[in-house]
Coordinates of C-alpha atoms in Angstrom, one line a residue:
M280 CA 92.8 134.6 135.6
T281 CA 90.1 136.9 134.3
Q282 CA 87.5 138.4 136.7
T283 CA 83.8 138.2 135.7
A284 CA 81.6 141.2 136.3
P285 CA 79.2 140.8 139.2
P286 CA 75.6 140.0 138.1
P287 CA 73.0 142.8 137.9
T288 CA 71.0 143.4 141.1
S289 CA 67.7 144.5 139.4
G290 CA 66.0 145.1 136.1
L291 CA 67.1 148.8 136.3
D292 CA 70.7 147.7 136.8
R293 CA 70.4 145.2 133.9
Y294 CA 69.0 147.7 131.5
F295 CA 71.6 150.4 132.1
G296 CA 74.5 148.1 132.9
I297 CA 75.2 150.0 136.2
T298 CA 77.1 147.2 138.0
Q299 CA 78.9 146.2 134.9
S300 CA 80.1 149.8 134.5
G301 CA 81.4 149.8 138.1
S302 CA 78.8 152.2 139.3
T303 CA 75.8 152.2 141.6
V304 CA 72.2 153.5 141.4
S305 CA 72.9 156.0 144.1
R306 CA 76.0 157.3 142.4
E307 CA 74.1 157.6 139.0
L308 CA 71.3 159.6 140.7
R309 CA 73.8 161.8 142.5
A310 CA 75.7 162.4 139.2
G311 CA 72.4 163.3 137.5
L312 CA 71.5 165.8 140.2
T313 CA 75.0 167.3 139.9
T314 CA 74.8 167.7 136.1
F315 CA 71.3 169.2 136.4
L316 CA 72.5 171.8 139.0
T317 CA 75.4 172.9 136.8
M318 CA 73.2 173.3 133.7
S319 CA 69.9 174.4 135.2
Y320 CA 70.8 178.0 134.4
I321 CA 69.6 177.3 130.9
L322 CA 66.0 177.3 132.2
F323 CA 66.4 181.1 132.7
V324 CA 69.1 182.1 130.2
N325 CA 67.5 180.5 127.2
P326 CA 64.2 182.3 127.6
Q327 CA 66.1 185.6 128.1
V328 CA 68.1 185.1 124.9
L329 CA 65.2 183.8 122.7
G330 CA 62.8 186.3 124.1
N331 CA 64.6 189.0 122.2
A332 CA 63.4 187.4 118.9
I333 CA 60.3 185.4 119.8
H334 CA 57.4 187.6 120.8
V335 CA 54.4 185.7 122.1
P336 CA 52.1 186.2 125.1
N337 CA 53.8 185.4 128.4
A338 CA 57.0 184.7 126.4
F339 CA 59.4 184.1 129.2
V340 CA 57.3 181.4 130.9
Q341 CA 56.4 179.7 127.7
L342 CA 60.1 179.7 126.6
L343 CA 61.1 178.4 130.0
M344 CA 58.6 175.5 129.7
T345 CA 59.6 174.6 126.2
T346 CA 63.3 174.7 127.3
A347 CA 62.6 172.3 130.1
I348 CA 60.6 169.9 127.9
A349 CA 63.2 169.9 125.1
A350 CA 66.0 169.3 127.7
A351 CA 64.0 166.5 129.3
F352 CA 63.3 164.8 125.9
G353 CA 66.9 165.1 124.7
S354 CA 68.3 163.7 128.0
F355 CA 65.8 160.8 128.0
M356 CA 66.8 159.9 124.5
M357 CA 70.5 160.0 125.4
G358 CA 69.9 157.9 128.5
L359 CA 67.3 155.4 127.5
V360 CA 68.3 154.8 123.9
A361 CA 72.0 155.7 123.5
K362 CA 72.6 154.8 127.2
Y363 CA 75.2 157.5 127.8
P364 CA 75.4 159.8 130.9
F365 CA 75.2 162.9 128.7
A366 CA 72.5 165.5 129.2
Q367 CA 71.1 167.6 126.4
A368 CA 69.4 171.0 126.4
P369 CA 69.0 174.1 124.1
G370 CA 72.6 175.1 123.4
M371 CA 74.2 178.4 124.4
G372 CA 75.7 180.3 121.4
L373 CA 73.3 178.6 119.0
N374 CA 70.4 180.4 120.8
A375 CA 72.3 183.7 120.4
F376 CA 72.9 183.1 116.7
F377 CA 69.2 182.2 116.3
A378 CA 68.0 185.3 118.0
F379 CA 70.4 188.1 117.2
T380 CA 71.9 187.0 113.8
V381 CA 69.1 185.1 112.0
V382 CA 66.0 186.8 113.4
L383 CA 67.0 190.3 114.4
T384 CA 69.8 191.0 111.9
M385 CA 68.7 189.0 108.9
K386 CA 65.0 189.7 109.5
V387 CA 64.1 186.0 109.2
P388 CA 60.8 185.2 110.9
W389 CA 61.4 183.2 114.1
E390 CA 59.0 180.5 112.7
T391 CA 61.3 180.1 109.7
A392 CA 64.4 180.0 111.8
L393 CA 62.9 177.1 113.8
G394 CA 62.3 175.4 110.5
A395 CA 66.0 175.7 109.7
V396 CA 66.9 174.2 113.1
F397 CA 64.5 171.3 112.4
I398 CA 66.1 170.6 108.9
S399 CA 69.6 170.7 110.4
G400 CA 68.4 168.1 112.9
V401 CA 67.2 165.9 110.1
L402 CA 70.6 166.1 108.5
F403 CA 72.2 165.1 111.8
V404 CA 70.1 162.0 112.1
L405 CA 70.7 160.9 108.4
L406 CA 74.4 161.3 108.7
S407 CA 74.4 159.4 112.0
V408 CA 72.3 156.5 110.6
I409 CA 74.5 156.0 107.5
G410 CA 77.7 156.2 109.7
V411 CA 79.2 159.5 108.4
R412 CA 79.5 161.1 111.9
Q413 CA 81.2 158.2 113.5
A414 CA 83.5 157.9 110.4
I415 CA 84.5 161.5 111.0
V416 CA 85.2 160.8 114.6
Q417 CA 87.3 157.8 113.8
S418 CA 89.4 159.8 111.3
I419 CA 90.4 162.3 114.0
P420 CA 93.9 161.4 115.3
S421 CA 94.4 160.6 119.0
A422 CA 96.4 163.7 119.7
L423 CA 93.4 165.9 118.6
K424 CA 91.0 163.7 120.6
F425 CA 93.0 164.3 123.8
A426 CA 93.3 168.0 122.9
I427 CA 89.5 168.2 122.4
T428 CA 89.0 166.9 125.9
G429 CA 91.5 169.3 127.3
G430 CA 90.1 172.2 125.3
I431 CA 86.6 171.4 126.7
G432 CA 88.1 171.4 130.1
A433 CA 89.7 174.8 129.5
F434 CA 86.3 176.0 128.1
L435 CA 84.5 174.8 131.2
A436 CA 87.0 176.4 133.5
F437 CA 86.8 179.7 131.6
L438 CA 83.0 179.5 131.8
G439 CA 83.2 179.0 135.6
L440 CA 85.6 181.9 136.0
K441 CA 83.3 184.1 133.9
N442 CA 80.2 183.0 135.8
S443 CA 81.8 183.7 139.1
G444 CA 83.0 187.2 138.0
L445 CA 86.7 186.4 138.6
V446 CA 87.3 186.9 134.9
V447 CA 85.6 189.9 133.4
S448 CA 85.7 191.8 130.1
N449 CA 88.2 194.7 129.8
P450 CA 88.1 197.3 127.0
A451 CA 91.9 197.5 126.9
T452 CA 93.0 193.9 127.3
F453 CA 89.7 192.0 126.3
V454 CA 89.7 190.2 129.6
G455 CA 90.8 191.1 133.1
L456 CA 90.6 190.2 136.8
G457 CA 87.3 190.9 138.5
S458 CA 87.0 192.6 141.8
L459 CA 88.1 190.3 144.6
L460 CA 85.7 192.2 146.9
S461 CA 82.7 191.2 144.8
P462 CA 80.5 188.8 146.8
P463 CA 80.1 186.4 143.8
V464 CA 83.9 186.2 143.4
W465 CA 84.8 185.4 146.9
L466 CA 81.8 183.1 147.4
A467 CA 83.0 181.1 144.3
L468 CA 86.6 181.1 145.6
V469 CA 85.4 179.8 149.0
G470 CA 83.3 177.2 147.2
L471 CA 86.3 176.2 145.1
V472 CA 88.4 175.6 148.2
V473 CA 85.7 173.7 150.0
T474 CA 84.9 171.5 147.0
T475 CA 88.6 170.8 146.3
G476 CA 89.1 169.9 149.9
L477 CA 86.2 167.5 149.8
M478 CA 87.5 165.9 146.6
A479 CA 91.0 165.6 148.1
R480 CA 89.5 163.7 151.1
R481 CA 87.6 161.5 148.6
V482 CA 84.2 162.5 150.0
T483 CA 81.4 160.9 148.1
G484 CA 79.4 163.5 146.2
A485 CA 82.1 166.2 146.8
I486 CA 81.0 168.3 143.8
L487 CA 77.3 168.2 144.8
W488 CA 78.1 168.9 148.4
G489 CA 80.3 171.8 147.3
I490 CA 77.4 173.3 145.3
L491 CA 74.9 172.9 148.2
V492 CA 77.3 174.3 150.9
T493 CA 78.2 177.3 148.7
T494 CA 74.5 178.0 148.0
L495 CA 73.6 177.7 151.7
L496 CA 76.5 180.0 152.7
G497 CA 75.3 182.7 150.2
I498 CA 71.8 182.5 151.5
L499 CA 72.7 182.6 155.2
L500 CA 75.0 185.6 154.7
H501 CA 72.5 187.4 152.5
L502 CA 75.1 187.9 149.8
P503 CA 74.0 189.8 146.6
V504 CA 74.8 187.0 144.2
Y505 CA 71.4 186.6 142.4
P506 CA 70.2 188.5 139.4
G507 CA 67.1 190.6 139.5
G508 CA 68.1 193.7 141.3
A509 CA 67.4 197.3 140.2
N510 CA 69.2 198.3 137.0
G511 CA 70.6 194.8 136.5
A512 CA 72.3 194.8 139.9
L513 CA 72.7 191.6 141.9
Q514 CA 70.6 191.0 145.0
A515 CA 70.5 188.7 148.0
F516 CA 68.2 185.7 148.0
S517 CA 64.6 187.0 148.4
G518 CA 63.0 183.7 149.4
F519 CA 60.2 181.8 147.8
S520 CA 57.4 184.3 147.7
G521 CA 57.5 184.6 151.5
N522 CA 56.5 181.0 152.2
L523 CA 57.3 177.4 151.4
L524 CA 54.6 177.1 148.9
G525 CA 56.4 179.7 146.9
I526 CA 58.8 177.0 145.6
F527 CA 56.0 175.7 143.4
G528 CA 55.1 177.3 140.1
T529 CA 52.2 176.3 137.8
P530 CA 53.4 174.8 134.5
V531 CA 52.2 176.6 131.3
W532 CA 51.8 174.7 128.0
P533 CA 53.8 176.6 125.4
G534 CA 51.0 176.5 122.9
D535 CA 52.2 179.7 121.0
L536 CA 55.5 177.9 120.3
V537 CA 54.8 174.2 119.7
G538 CA 54.6 173.2 116.0
K539 CA 55.0 176.8 114.7
M540 CA 58.1 176.1 112.7
D541 CA 58.0 177.0 109.0
L542 CA 59.7 174.2 107.0
A543 CA 58.7 175.6 103.6
G544 CA 60.2 179.0 104.3
A545 CA 63.4 177.4 105.6
L546 CA 63.9 175.4 102.4
G547 CA 64.0 178.6 100.3
L548 CA 67.2 179.1 98.4
G549 CA 67.9 182.3 100.3
L550 CA 68.0 180.5 103.6
L551 CA 70.0 177.4 102.8
H552 CA 73.1 179.0 104.2
V553 CA 71.3 179.6 107.5
V554 CA 70.4 175.8 107.6
F555 CA 74.1 175.0 106.8
T556 CA 75.3 177.3 109.5
F557 CA 73.1 175.8 112.1
F558 CA 74.1 172.4 110.9
F559 CA 77.8 173.1 110.8
V560 CA 78.2 174.8 114.2
D561 CA 76.2 172.2 116.1
F562 CA 77.8 169.3 114.1
F563 CA 81.3 170.1 115.3
D564 CA 80.2 171.5 118.6
A565 CA 78.3 168.4 119.5
T566 CA 80.7 166.0 117.9
G567 CA 83.6 167.6 119.8
T568 CA 81.6 167.6 123.1
L569 CA 80.5 164.0 122.8
T570 CA 84.0 162.8 121.9
G571 CA 85.6 164.8 124.8
L572 CA 83.0 163.5 127.3
S573 CA 83.4 160.0 126.1
Q574 CA 87.1 160.2 126.6
K575 CA 86.7 161.7 130.0
A576 CA 84.2 158.9 131.0
G577 CA 86.6 156.2 129.7
F578 CA 84.3 155.0 126.9
L579 CA 86.9 155.2 124.1
D580 CA 88.7 152.1 123.2
A581 CA 92.4 151.8 122.2
Q582 CA 91.6 153.0 118.7
G583 CA 89.7 156.0 120.1
N584 CA 86.3 154.6 119.1
M585 CA 83.2 154.9 121.3
P586 CA 80.5 152.2 121.8
R587 CA 77.1 152.6 120.1
P588 CA 78.1 155.6 118.0
R589 CA 75.2 155.6 115.6
R590 CA 72.7 155.7 118.4
L591 CA 74.7 158.3 120.3
F592 CA 74.8 160.7 117.3
A593 CA 71.3 160.0 116.1
M594 CA 69.9 160.9 119.5
D595 CA 71.7 164.2 119.3
G596 CA 70.0 165.0 116.0
L597 CA 66.6 163.8 117.2
A598 CA 66.8 166.1 120.2
A599 CA 67.5 169.0 117.8
M600 CA 64.4 168.1 115.7
F601 CA 62.2 167.8 118.8
G602 CA 63.5 171.1 120.3
A603 CA 62.6 172.9 117.1
F604 CA 59.1 171.4 117.1
M605 CA 58.7 172.6 120.7
G606 CA 59.8 176.1 119.7
T607 CA 63.4 176.5 120.8
S608 CA 66.8 176.8 119.1
T609 CA 69.1 173.8 118.6
T610 CA 69.1 171.2 121.5
T611 CA 72.5 169.6 121.8
A612 CA 74.8 167.7 124.2
Y613 CA 75.9 169.8 127.2
V614 CA 79.5 170.0 128.2
E615 CA 78.4 170.5 131.8
S616 CA 77.7 166.7 131.7
A617 CA 81.3 166.5 132.7
S618 CA 80.4 167.5 136.2
G619 CA 78.2 164.4 136.5
I620 CA 80.9 162.2 135.0
G621 CA 83.3 163.7 137.6
E622 CA 80.8 162.6 140.2
G623 CA 81.0 159.1 138.9
G624 CA 78.1 158.9 136.4
R625 CA 78.8 156.2 133.8
T626 CA 75.4 155.1 132.5
G627 CA 72.2 156.3 130.9
L628 CA 70.6 156.5 134.3
T629 CA 72.5 159.8 134.9
A630 CA 71.0 161.4 131.8
V631 CA 67.5 160.0 132.7
T632 CA 67.8 161.6 136.1
V633 CA 68.6 164.9 134.5
G634 CA 65.5 164.6 132.3
V635 CA 63.3 163.9 135.2
L636 CA 64.6 166.9 137.1
F637 CA 64.0 169.1 134.1
L638 CA 60.4 167.9 134.1
L639 CA 60.1 168.6 137.8
S640 CA 61.6 172.0 137.2
M641 CA 58.4 172.9 135.4
F642 CA 56.7 172.7 138.8
L643 CA 59.7 173.6 141.0
W644 CA 61.5 176.2 138.9
P645 CA 61.5 178.8 141.7
L646 CA 63.6 176.3 143.7
A647 CA 66.1 176.0 140.9
S648 CA 66.6 179.8 141.1
A649 CA 68.0 179.4 144.6
I650 CA 71.3 178.0 143.1
P651 CA 73.4 181.0 142.1
A652 CA 76.0 180.9 139.4
A653 CA 78.7 181.5 142.1
A654 CA 77.8 178.1 143.5
T655 CA 78.1 176.1 140.3
A656 CA 81.2 178.0 139.0
P657 CA 83.6 176.0 141.3
A658 CA 82.2 172.7 139.9
L659 CA 82.9 173.9 136.3
I660 CA 86.4 175.0 137.2
L661 CA 87.3 171.8 139.0
V662 CA 85.9 169.5 136.3
G663 CA 87.8 171.6 133.8
A664 CA 91.0 171.0 135.6
L665 CA 90.3 167.2 135.8
M666 CA 89.7 167.1 132.0
M667 CA 93.2 168.5 131.3
E668 CA 94.6 165.2 132.4
G669 CA 94.6 163.6 129.0
V670 CA 96.8 166.4 127.5
K671 CA 99.8 164.6 128.8
E672 CA 99.2 162.0 126.1
V673 CA 100.0 164.5 123.3
D674 CA 103.5 164.3 121.9
W675 CA 104.6 167.8 122.6
S676 CA 108.0 167.3 121.1
D677 CA 106.4 166.8 117.6
I678 CA 105.3 170.2 116.2
G679 CA 103.0 168.4 113.7
E680 CA 101.1 167.0 116.6
S681 CA 101.5 169.7 119.3
L682 CA 100.6 172.8 117.3
P683 CA 97.1 171.5 116.2
A684 CA 96.5 170.2 119.7
F685 CA 97.5 173.6 121.2
L686 CA 95.3 175.5 118.8
T687 CA 92.4 173.2 119.6
I688 CA 92.8 173.7 123.4
L689 CA 93.4 177.5 123.2
L690 CA 90.7 178.5 120.8
M691 CA 87.8 176.9 122.6
P692 CA 87.9 179.2 125.6
L693 CA 89.2 182.3 123.7
T694 CA 86.6 182.1 120.9
F695 CA 83.9 180.8 123.3
S696 CA 83.3 178.0 120.8
I697 CA 84.0 174.3 120.9
A698 CA 83.4 174.1 117.2
N699 CA 86.1 176.7 116.4
G700 CA 88.7 174.8 118.5
V701 CA 87.9 171.5 116.7
S702 CA 87.8 173.2 113.3
F703 CA 91.2 175.0 113.6
G704 CA 92.8 171.8 115.1
I705 CA 91.7 169.7 112.1
I706 CA 92.6 172.3 109.5
S707 CA 96.1 172.9 110.9
Y708 CA 96.7 169.2 111.4
C709 CA 96.0 168.4 107.8
A710 CA 97.9 171.4 106.5
I711 CA 101.0 170.6 108.5
K712 CA 101.0 166.9 107.6
L713 CA 100.5 167.8 103.9
L714 CA 103.4 170.3 103.8
S715 CA 105.7 168.1 105.9
G716 CA 105.5 165.1 103.5
Q717 CA 103.4 163.0 105.9
A718 CA 100.1 163.3 103.9
R719 CA 99.5 159.5 103.9
K720 CA 99.3 159.5 107.7
V721 CA 96.0 161.4 107.5
S722 CA 92.7 159.8 106.7
P723 CA 91.2 161.0 103.4
I724 CA 88.0 161.8 105.3
L725 CA 89.8 164.3 107.4
Y726 CA 91.2 166.1 104.3
V727 CA 87.6 166.4 103.0
I728 CA 86.4 167.8 106.4
A729 CA 89.3 170.2 106.6
A730 CA 88.5 171.5 103.1
L731 CA 84.9 172.0 104.0
L732 CA 85.8 173.8 107.2
L733 CA 88.2 176.1 105.4
A734 CA 85.6 176.9 102.7
R735 CA 83.1 177.8 105.5
Y736 CA 85.5 180.2 107.1
L737 CA 86.2 181.8 103.8
F738 CA 82.5 182.1 103.2
L739 CA 82.1 183.9 106.5
V740 CA 84.8 186.3 105.6
N741 CA 83.0 187.2 102.4
E742 CA 79.7 187.6 104.3

């Protein structure tokens, strides 16, 4: 006897399908808050990165505002139109490529670089509407889809370890163990133990409570875990300008950034490869992220397909276009959305909540600065561990399946790029199947993608 889903309890429930998805409004709101807390660092990091290349009056504040607006718009589109619990914001890595490679090294005006980002967004939308992006996702074998999820988990965990200072750079070994006496390290470790304990006890909102408890502990003990000290040193929490009203900041309209993109300059023959690079990196970064998050949230069916794929991918491209118009580098789906999924977020209300919080951050951005990286690092590590669960579905006894999956998982954290992990997984999978006489087991679409990926890497070598 089949069980029918309980009827929706309100118009909000009906629109987002909250009850149907097995969730509740309070859980979706909590998941949105958790996602926002784990990705709110972008409000401060993105202006720091882009500020190296974009020189306008009051640059940091204007870039912070345009970051918040772009993140809010992208998250609203993902939640209201695509109805997925995935948040969007200007992407890390892409902002560094924008600032240091395109503008500072290649001497491309920042207005022209924004034009290139906008054009790449147009290409995302076109390919999504005609079904190319979902066709590519459908051509990816199940083993690689599980590996992408696991690789994103490893990437998240590595990001958390890096943010906490537990893993640091080492000139002899590339990476090494950070000082265990460092306040951010042991605060993050305490937070990891506390949050894990709460999760083991099945406490509702365990990840969010872990972030808040860790933050409060750092503030009460006056631990130097916040940036802003002399010569780049960390400092203890300095309060909100000495009073409660200090948590409020006056929003500033980013008038020196909005609409300043140069589309004509970006369409010049000499910059087409810049447009292609923006397009390529975000295409596979976002596609890999959205596929992995969908698998983690349980959205993929038995064939590995996701619901409403055209809307999902089109909203990703639309967010990139809007972000460029507002004056920031590529806006894309955020892997930190996994923290909200881990908290139980299953509908677009989670993403809408994130969007609202980004808008509020334009007024309360000093309050967001009270959450140190050491407090959100445990959430990233824990969610990363949870995302490794699907790796058990890979047939590790079959080298043709296991090696591409292994490369996908390993290269994401080690190259600090989801796109690189997906790319090498696809290339190696096609090459092994072709050489082992199993060419017909691979979709022709995947061979075309592998060839394009290989051509791009060869082009990078020549460059």
